[in-house]
Amino acid sequence: MPAASEVEIAAPPSGLEEQHAAVFTADAIAFLLDCYTRFRNDIQTLYDERCRRQLALNTSGELPMVSSQSARTDGDWTVAPLPDGLKDRRIDLGDVTPSDMTQLTAALNSTASGVQVDFDDGHCPTWRNQLLGWHHVMLASTGDMEMPPLEQAPVLMLRPRAWNMTEYNVLIGGRPMPGALTDYCLLLFHCGRKLAAAGRGPALYLPKLEAVLEARLWNSIFCWTEDRLQMDRGTIRAVLMIENVLAACEIEDMLYELREHSLGLNCGMWDYAASFISKFSRRPEFVLPDRGTNITMAAPFLTAYLRHALSVGRRRKAPVTAGMAPQVLPEDIELRNSIITSVVLAKRAEIEEGVDGFLAHDPKMIPALHQLWEVVHPGPEVAPDLSQLLAVPKGHITTGGIHENVCVSLMFIHAWLDGQGQFVHRGRMEDSATAEISRSQLWQWCRHRVPLHDSHGPVTLELVFTEIESAVNLLKKAGTDVSDAAPLLKSLIRSEEFIPFITTFLSQLPVVQDAP
């Protein structure tokens, strides 16, 4: 068993000495060490199983199938009833990076049901950002921010990093900590009991899970935490984010593992769509067309995915929420009203499908969405067509689709190099989810040499690399120099094997690994 002396924590960046000391107290380090020691073998099993499963998908030609062992074991099980303070799931603010005090404060002063405190998709995990993020959440949990009391503020919905991310500035026995466990341990140790006392959780979003084993691991971590922090069983609650096609086939069994700690299910679009490329990278029948016109929640494979989650949620009494409206509202009143109208139309359809909530990024969107919940009600339940779950949409690949994917990928990588996990593009907040689908499609189209609809010949590396240089020049003329991102994007696209996560790739860079 590692001793406390084997825990190495990087020195704080200049100016963050006080925050560093507040986060890494002796008791917090002991909690982190004990949790890691208890679960390190299980975490390694998770990584090994992901590799084994990917190898099987690459070599066997088999496809995942929807299964539900839990339904055969106990047909009547349901998740534990939600605490009163967590029942309202209608509107969460999403992509709220905890390192940005202004953004976090505005979100916690909004009338949203919850705030997704996002250490994952919308956050760049530099050492500075991590320390600020952890410390800001601590301040929120103790009431040391300009916000209502915890009992009246939106619920702090803590979203740790996914299991693919690593915290290079915290080492145990010379090995860097999993980012997911680092975020979880520090947030729960410092804030868990305070949130529980206020009847506001602690509540989490669990990103990018892929299998029953992973849900079981999180449940074990929750039980261990509750025992260690002397909280009642079931105090910790978590939204299971179904962001992976393999997870979509195991929704019911994953929910069963988390039934004592469930806060429901969440269905997004871009990470889920990108997982088709990641998991079936060698298979041309899973080539996705231009995402702007073909990949929407109305596409049959995404409709089947949402309805499958809704069916499980209704049967097991778990709320199901839909994805995020990423629009950032402009000052121009006419344009703002037009955007609100389009968002309301899309969210109306989700309410009619039967969702219990969804996310938005801009707090100014909340009044219109609250009004929507007052007047729109779910329609008749529609059974999911599970035969469509793996049926990717047919459509064209165009030069315009290549250009948009290149621009989003370049701007995201450039933002990361500047320590930012999100950026605004064409009036929408973009994060790693849209960057993931964008760079994944570029790799897939090159790998399978798919034909271009509006030009002669297939998509090739040469064609995409030419588009990258063109986009760099166009963006520079528009005032943004993304030339630093071009070599990295080319490396992602030319890779012989598909690189599973853009964030894993970028986290190898000094901007994240090195403590300034």
XYZ file of C-alpha atoms in Angstrom:
516
model
C 0.000 0.000 0.000
C 1.458 3.394 -0.964
C 2.252 5.713 1.928
C 1.442 9.412 2.112
C 5.106 10.101 1.428
C 4.637 8.564 -2.032
C 2.088 11.210 -3.022
C 3.724 13.872 -5.187
C 1.827 17.054 -5.963
C 3.226 19.677 -8.305
C 3.938 23.122 -6.942
C 1.252 25.739 -7.565
C 1.422 28.142 -10.493
C 2.434 31.636 -9.519
C -0.338 33.387 -7.611
C -2.254 30.224 -6.684
C -0.337 29.266 -3.554
C -3.345 29.913 -1.302
C -5.702 27.855 -3.458
C -3.176 25.014 -3.662
C -2.871 24.891 0.121
C -6.648 24.959 0.594
C -7.224 22.096 -1.855
C -4.359 19.810 -0.870
C -4.740 19.606 2.885
C -3.276 16.608 4.704
C -6.751 15.104 5.150
C -7.641 15.614 1.488
C -4.415 13.923 0.410
C -5.128 10.999 2.748
C -8.619 10.631 1.272
C -7.225 10.736 -2.262
C -4.571 8.158 -1.422
C -6.985 5.780 0.293
C -9.500 5.931 -2.554
C -6.817 5.343 -5.163
C -5.340 2.447 -3.193
C -8.749 0.835 -2.760
C -9.743 1.074 -6.427
C -6.540 1.156 -8.475
C -6.806 -2.505 -9.509
C -10.444 -2.053 -10.526
C -9.526 1.030 -12.541
C -6.771 -0.880 -14.320
C -9.300 -3.611 -15.091
C -11.524 -0.932 -16.647
C -8.699 0.182 -18.941
C -7.783 -3.411 -19.809
C -11.384 -4.280 -20.607
C -11.737 -1.259 -22.890
C -8.676 -2.426 -24.830
C -9.938 -6.004 -24.990
C -13.345 -4.925 -26.208
C -11.916 -2.617 -28.859
C -9.650 -5.378 -30.126
C -12.660 -7.672 -30.412
C -14.593 -5.042 -32.374
C -11.608 -4.539 -34.683
C -11.047 -8.220 -35.403
C -14.279 -10.167 -34.958
C -16.702 -8.276 -37.180
C -19.338 -8.653 -34.476
C -21.607 -5.826 -33.368
C -22.914 -5.019 -29.884
C -26.456 -6.076 -29.062
C -28.980 -4.593 -26.659
C -29.057 -6.713 -23.525
C -30.588 -6.541 -20.058
C -29.441 -9.126 -17.564
C -30.963 -7.066 -14.747
C -34.445 -7.353 -16.249
C -34.113 -11.124 -16.158
C -32.826 -11.074 -12.579
C -35.474 -8.743 -11.163
C -38.135 -7.507 -13.533
C -39.601 -4.969 -11.101
C -36.555 -3.058 -9.887
C -36.530 0.747 -9.932
C -33.993 3.367 -8.978
C -34.158 4.822 -5.485
C -36.622 7.737 -5.204
C -35.005 11.107 -5.813
C -34.489 13.439 -2.846
C -36.736 16.506 -2.926
C -33.805 18.812 -3.614
C -32.886 16.919 -6.793
C -36.296 16.241 -8.331
C -36.385 19.214 -10.707
C -34.327 18.137 -13.731
C -35.923 20.479 -16.283
C -33.054 22.853 -17.125
C -29.366 22.487 -16.342
C -26.811 24.998 -17.563
C -24.106 23.082 -19.403
C -20.440 23.614 -20.263
C -19.906 25.811 -17.200
C -16.165 25.651 -16.702
C -15.354 25.896 -12.977
C -12.087 27.750 -13.572
C -14.011 30.816 -14.810
C -15.364 32.514 -11.692
C -17.481 34.967 -13.695
C -19.193 32.217 -15.682
C -19.714 30.009 -12.622
C -21.114 32.864 -10.528
C -23.562 33.877 -13.263
C -24.759 30.289 -13.591
C -25.274 29.876 -9.844
C -27.320 33.087 -9.755
C -29.596 31.890 -12.543
C -32.980 30.193 -12.251
C -31.714 26.931 -13.731
C -32.465 23.669 -11.944
C -28.792 22.776 -11.895
C -25.370 23.869 -13.095
C -23.150 21.341 -14.831
C -19.810 22.196 -13.227
C -17.809 20.820 -16.109
C -14.282 19.483 -15.671
C -14.780 17.466 -18.877
C -15.968 18.600 -22.327
C -15.979 22.362 -21.778
C -12.798 22.597 -19.711
C -9.065 22.536 -20.453
C -7.324 20.745 -17.552
C -4.190 22.842 -17.173
C -2.784 22.831 -13.655
C -3.916 26.428 -13.189
C -7.441 25.651 -14.393
C -7.686 22.564 -12.187
C -6.646 24.399 -9.036
C -8.986 27.289 -9.769
C -11.839 24.918 -10.594
C -11.520 22.814 -7.451
C -11.169 25.906 -5.287
C -14.117 27.707 -6.855
C -16.392 24.725 -6.196
C -15.166 24.691 -2.594
C -16.089 28.375 -2.283
C -19.535 27.709 -3.725
C -20.148 24.857 -1.285
C -19.261 27.042 1.713
C -21.264 30.067 0.567
C -18.143 32.143 -0.041
C -19.302 33.252 -3.489
C -21.832 35.853 -4.553
C -24.722 33.417 -4.897
C -27.887 32.367 -3.068
C -27.633 29.830 -0.233
C -27.056 26.266 -1.435
C -30.661 25.358 -0.609
C -31.930 28.042 -3.014
C -29.245 28.061 -5.713
C -29.195 25.722 -8.703
C -27.815 22.306 -7.808
C -24.051 21.966 -8.270
C -23.936 19.098 -10.782
C -20.285 18.074 -10.610
C -18.909 16.583 -13.825
C -15.446 15.093 -13.273
C -13.157 14.281 -16.147
C -13.761 11.025 -17.997
C -11.648 7.920 -17.392
C -9.503 8.587 -20.465
C -7.981 11.687 -18.848
C -4.924 11.742 -16.570
C -3.851 14.201 -13.874
C -0.122 14.528 -14.508
C 0.442 16.897 -11.597
C -0.685 14.416 -8.921
C 1.367 11.222 -8.676
C 1.072 8.255 -6.335
C 3.999 5.883 -6.265
C 5.388 7.692 -9.290
C 2.252 7.108 -11.377
C -0.076 9.936 -12.431
C -3.612 9.796 -11.072
C -6.665 9.181 -13.248
C -8.256 12.570 -13.861
C -11.719 11.243 -13.029
C -10.689 10.005 -9.597
C -8.654 13.129 -8.795
C -11.583 15.446 -9.523
C -14.055 13.213 -7.740
C -12.007 12.742 -4.575
C -11.114 16.395 -4.092
C -14.636 17.636 -4.815
C -16.373 15.033 -2.657
C -13.946 15.378 0.231
C -14.209 19.153 0.418
C -17.826 19.639 -0.660
C -19.735 16.368 -0.288
C -20.922 16.698 3.297
C -21.846 20.368 2.845
C -23.957 19.588 -0.223
C -25.586 16.658 1.579
C -26.454 18.837 4.579
C -28.185 21.287 2.232
C -30.178 18.494 0.585
C -28.450 19.208 -2.730
C -26.626 15.989 -3.413
C -23.731 15.648 -3.844
C -24.805 15.225 -7.460
C -22.658 14.310 -10.440
C -22.648 13.777 -14.172
C -20.675 10.637 -15.115
C -19.224 11.102 -18.617
C -18.220 8.633 -21.308
C -18.941 5.331 -19.578
C -18.876 2.344 -21.917
C -19.997 -0.755 -20.016
C -21.703 -2.309 -17.004
C -18.319 -2.864 -15.363
C -17.713 0.888 -15.348
C -21.077 1.705 -13.765
C -20.391 -0.958 -11.128
C -17.023 0.640 -10.372
C -18.549 4.073 -9.866
C -21.208 2.602 -7.595
C -18.512 0.949 -5.485
C -16.640 4.256 -5.272
C -19.842 5.982 -4.135
C -20.469 3.371 -1.428
C -16.871 3.635 -0.205
C -17.143 7.434 -0.108
C -20.407 7.394 1.820
C -18.893 5.072 4.413
C -15.708 7.116 4.666
C -17.519 10.467 4.953
C -20.291 9.044 7.154
C -23.105 9.794 4.742
C -26.234 7.667 4.399
C -26.286 5.105 1.611
C -27.736 6.670 -1.535
C -26.782 10.238 -0.591
C -24.510 10.582 -3.626
C -26.513 10.790 -6.848
C -25.259 10.617 -10.422
C -26.593 11.181 -13.921
C -25.343 8.429 -16.208
C -24.330 10.102 -19.473
C -24.977 7.772 -22.400
C -22.286 9.117 -24.725
C -21.111 5.861 -26.269
C -22.786 3.382 -28.601
C -21.624 0.453 -26.456
C -23.231 2.031 -23.400
C -26.466 2.513 -25.345
C -26.677 -1.259 -25.685
C -26.276 -1.727 -21.927
C -28.337 1.175 -20.551
C -30.611 -0.921 -18.372
C -27.852 -2.985 -16.787
C -25.703 0.108 -16.172
C -28.639 1.865 -14.535
C -29.236 -1.243 -12.415
C -25.694 -1.042 -11.053
C -26.289 2.596 -10.075
C -29.878 2.163 -8.892
C -29.138 3.267 -5.292
C -27.280 6.337 -6.541
C -29.092 7.220 -9.756
C -30.122 10.701 -10.788
C -31.196 9.414 -14.178
C -29.835 9.277 -17.706
C -28.617 11.918 -20.135
C -28.533 11.671 -23.929
C -26.308 14.011 -25.911
C -25.545 13.944 -29.611
C -21.964 14.708 -30.661
C -19.936 12.489 -28.328
C -22.405 9.690 -28.998
C -22.166 10.074 -32.777
C -18.369 10.254 -32.589
C -18.317 6.967 -30.679
C -19.569 5.186 -33.824
C -16.364 6.238 -35.566
C -14.218 5.351 -32.571
C -15.693 1.913 -31.976
C -16.194 0.929 -35.625
C -13.246 2.804 -37.110
C -12.275 0.024 -39.516
C -15.755 -0.501 -40.928
C -16.825 1.541 -43.972
C -20.508 0.781 -43.380
C -20.355 3.153 -40.397
C -19.143 6.185 -42.355
C -21.127 9.217 -41.211
C -22.159 11.920 -43.708
C -21.892 15.697 -43.254
C -22.960 16.313 -39.688
C -24.560 19.705 -40.211
C -27.402 18.408 -42.358
C -27.571 14.698 -41.552
C -26.734 14.214 -37.884
C -29.590 15.661 -35.857
C -31.771 14.132 -33.158
C -34.331 13.496 -35.911
C -31.957 11.001 -37.560
C -33.370 7.481 -37.009
C -30.301 6.169 -35.173
C -30.389 9.074 -32.706
C -34.167 8.906 -32.322
C -33.842 5.196 -31.498
C -31.120 5.983 -28.964
C -33.211 8.618 -27.175
C -36.378 6.513 -27.208
C -34.480 3.503 -25.882
C -33.209 5.596 -22.960
C -36.714 6.981 -22.383
C -38.192 3.489 -22.382
C -35.681 2.290 -19.796
C -36.113 5.454 -17.738
C -39.905 5.149 -17.591
C -39.743 1.482 -16.683
C -37.154 2.052 -13.954
C -38.450 5.436 -12.711
C -35.284 7.289 -13.677
C -35.481 10.780 -15.220
C -34.059 11.141 -18.716
C -32.633 14.424 -19.970
C -31.611 15.480 -23.468
C -28.611 17.389 -24.785
C -27.496 20.996 -24.643
C -28.661 23.984 -26.639
C -25.237 25.562 -27.317
C -26.456 28.891 -28.694
C -24.981 32.080 -27.242
C -27.584 34.825 -27.518
C -26.488 38.057 -29.249
C -27.381 41.614 -28.264
C -29.384 42.202 -31.450
C -33.023 41.726 -30.375
C -34.343 40.493 -33.710
C -31.574 37.932 -34.129
C -31.878 36.904 -30.483
C -35.607 36.246 -30.827
C -35.013 34.220 -33.980
C -32.469 32.022 -32.181
C -34.740 31.558 -29.164
C -37.572 30.521 -31.474
C -35.425 27.852 -33.138
C -34.173 26.500 -29.790
C -37.685 26.407 -28.354
C -38.877 24.478 -31.400
C -36.165 21.836 -30.935
C -36.725 21.556 -27.190
C -40.497 21.369 -27.668
C -39.943 18.223 -29.729
C -37.832 16.724 -26.927
C -40.496 17.456 -24.307
C -43.103 15.867 -26.559
C -40.858 12.796 -26.819
C -41.031 12.574 -23.037
C -37.725 13.918 -21.683
C -37.638 15.203 -18.120
C -35.190 17.977 -18.922
C -32.310 19.208 -21.048
C -29.373 21.581 -20.941
C -28.680 25.052 -22.279
C -25.449 27.011 -22.231
C -26.639 30.613 -22.078
C -28.468 31.646 -18.861
C -30.419 34.190 -20.912
C -32.161 31.263 -22.600
C -33.732 30.064 -19.350
C -36.924 32.218 -19.214
C -38.108 31.017 -22.623
C -37.352 27.405 -21.692
C -39.180 27.689 -18.365
C -42.182 29.033 -20.240
C -41.957 26.105 -22.637
C -42.216 23.629 -19.771
C -45.406 25.355 -18.629
C -47.261 24.880 -21.905
C -45.863 21.728 -23.538
C -46.502 18.202 -22.309
C -45.251 14.763 -23.333
C -46.988 13.050 -26.217
C -47.908 9.369 -26.385
C -45.063 7.019 -25.577
C -43.388 5.651 -28.706
C -41.573 2.336 -28.431
C -37.957 2.458 -29.614
C -37.095 0.791 -32.900
C -33.942 -0.953 -31.724
C -33.206 -2.150 -35.243
C -32.284 1.475 -35.996
C -29.838 1.833 -33.109
C -26.805 1.028 -35.289
C -28.282 2.269 -38.576
C -26.153 5.317 -39.344
C -27.781 7.849 -41.681
C -27.158 7.887 -45.395
C -26.080 11.154 -46.913
C -23.371 13.019 -48.745
C -19.884 14.183 -47.833
C -19.196 17.638 -49.260
C -16.362 20.150 -49.425
C -18.462 22.367 -47.153
C -18.622 19.587 -44.568
C -14.851 19.174 -44.724
C -14.355 22.928 -44.304
C -16.628 23.157 -41.255
C -15.004 20.162 -39.553
C -11.534 21.562 -40.230
C -12.430 24.987 -38.819
C -13.998 23.597 -35.631
C -11.074 21.222 -35.071
C -8.475 23.945 -35.590
C -10.218 26.421 -33.315
C -10.678 23.867 -30.555
C -7.032 22.784 -30.619
C -5.966 26.433 -30.690
C -8.193 27.138 -27.683
C -6.610 24.244 -25.770
C -3.140 25.547 -26.504
C -4.344 28.778 -24.888
C -5.714 26.914 -21.854
C -9.376 27.177 -22.905
C -11.771 24.247 -23.282
C -14.491 26.069 -25.231
C -14.960 28.823 -27.789
C -17.784 30.540 -29.648
C -18.171 29.773 -33.348
C -21.053 31.076 -35.429
C -23.023 31.935 -32.319
C -22.643 28.514 -30.670
C -20.491 27.392 -27.797
C -18.186 24.672 -29.094
C -16.313 22.246 -26.854
C -14.527 18.908 -27.087
C -17.742 17.128 -28.113
C -18.060 19.023 -31.401
C -14.295 18.912 -31.894
C -14.430 15.148 -31.367
C -17.014 14.505 -34.070
C -15.311 17.003 -36.414
C -11.802 15.535 -36.331
C -13.223 11.976 -36.200
C -15.129 12.495 -39.429
C -12.046 13.903 -41.139
C -10.055 10.799 -40.154
C -12.865 8.453 -41.185
C -13.416 10.081 -44.572
C -9.703 9.896 -45.369
C -9.310 6.351 -44.063
C -12.161 5.023 -46.200
C -11.573 7.374 -49.153
C -15.237 8.270 -49.347
C -16.429 10.009 -52.519
C -17.112 13.728 -52.463
C -20.599 14.651 -53.595
C -19.731 18.075 -55.012
C -16.305 17.319 -56.470
C -14.497 14.625 -58.392
C -12.639 11.895 -56.557
C -12.486 10.718 -52.934
C -11.526 12.463 -49.720
C -7.749 12.147 -49.324
C -5.124 13.335 -46.871
C -3.790 15.714 -49.489
C -7.211 17.264 -50.006
C -7.862 17.669 -46.268
C -4.375 19.023 -45.584
C -4.887 21.598 -48.343
C -8.168 22.574 -46.693
C -6.384 22.919 -43.352
C -3.910 25.409 -44.818
C -6.733 27.284 -46.515
C -8.716 27.460 -43.272
C -5.666 28.697 -41.355
C -5.335 31.568 -43.832
C -9.044 32.399 -43.753
C -9.200 32.405 -39.963
C -6.059 34.539 -39.771
C -7.652 37.127 -42.046
C -10.678 37.070 -39.735
C -8.436 37.824 -36.753
C -7.621 34.387 -35.290
C -4.220 32.804 -35.888
C -4.677 29.032 -35.502
C -1.457 28.060 -37.265
C -0.226 26.457 -34.026
C -3.090 23.948 -34.271
C -2.521 22.824 -37.868
C 0.336 20.324 -37.255
C -1.586 18.708 -34.398
C -4.743 18.306 -36.461
C -2.711 16.771 -39.276
C -1.205 14.288 -36.810
C -4.667 13.256 -35.645
C -5.904 12.734 -39.198
C -2.865 10.905 -40.578
C -2.713 8.426 -37.680
C -2.846 4.830 -38.958
C -5.141 3.794 -36.116
C -7.955 5.975 -34.858
C -6.986 7.933 -31.727
C -9.936 7.390 -29.363
C -10.132 10.838 -27.727
C -8.911 14.216 -28.939
C -8.570 15.308 -25.306
C -6.266 12.373 -24.495
C -4.095 13.341 -27.452
C -3.973 17.014 -26.462
C -3.395 16.264 -22.787
C 0.065 14.963 -23.710
C 1.060 18.538 -24.551
C 3.138 20.632 -22.135
C 0.293 23.142 -21.702
C -1.567 20.487 -19.686
C 1.211 18.308 -18.285
C 3.570 21.005 -17.056
C 2.845 23.056 -13.984
C 3.809 26.658 -14.867
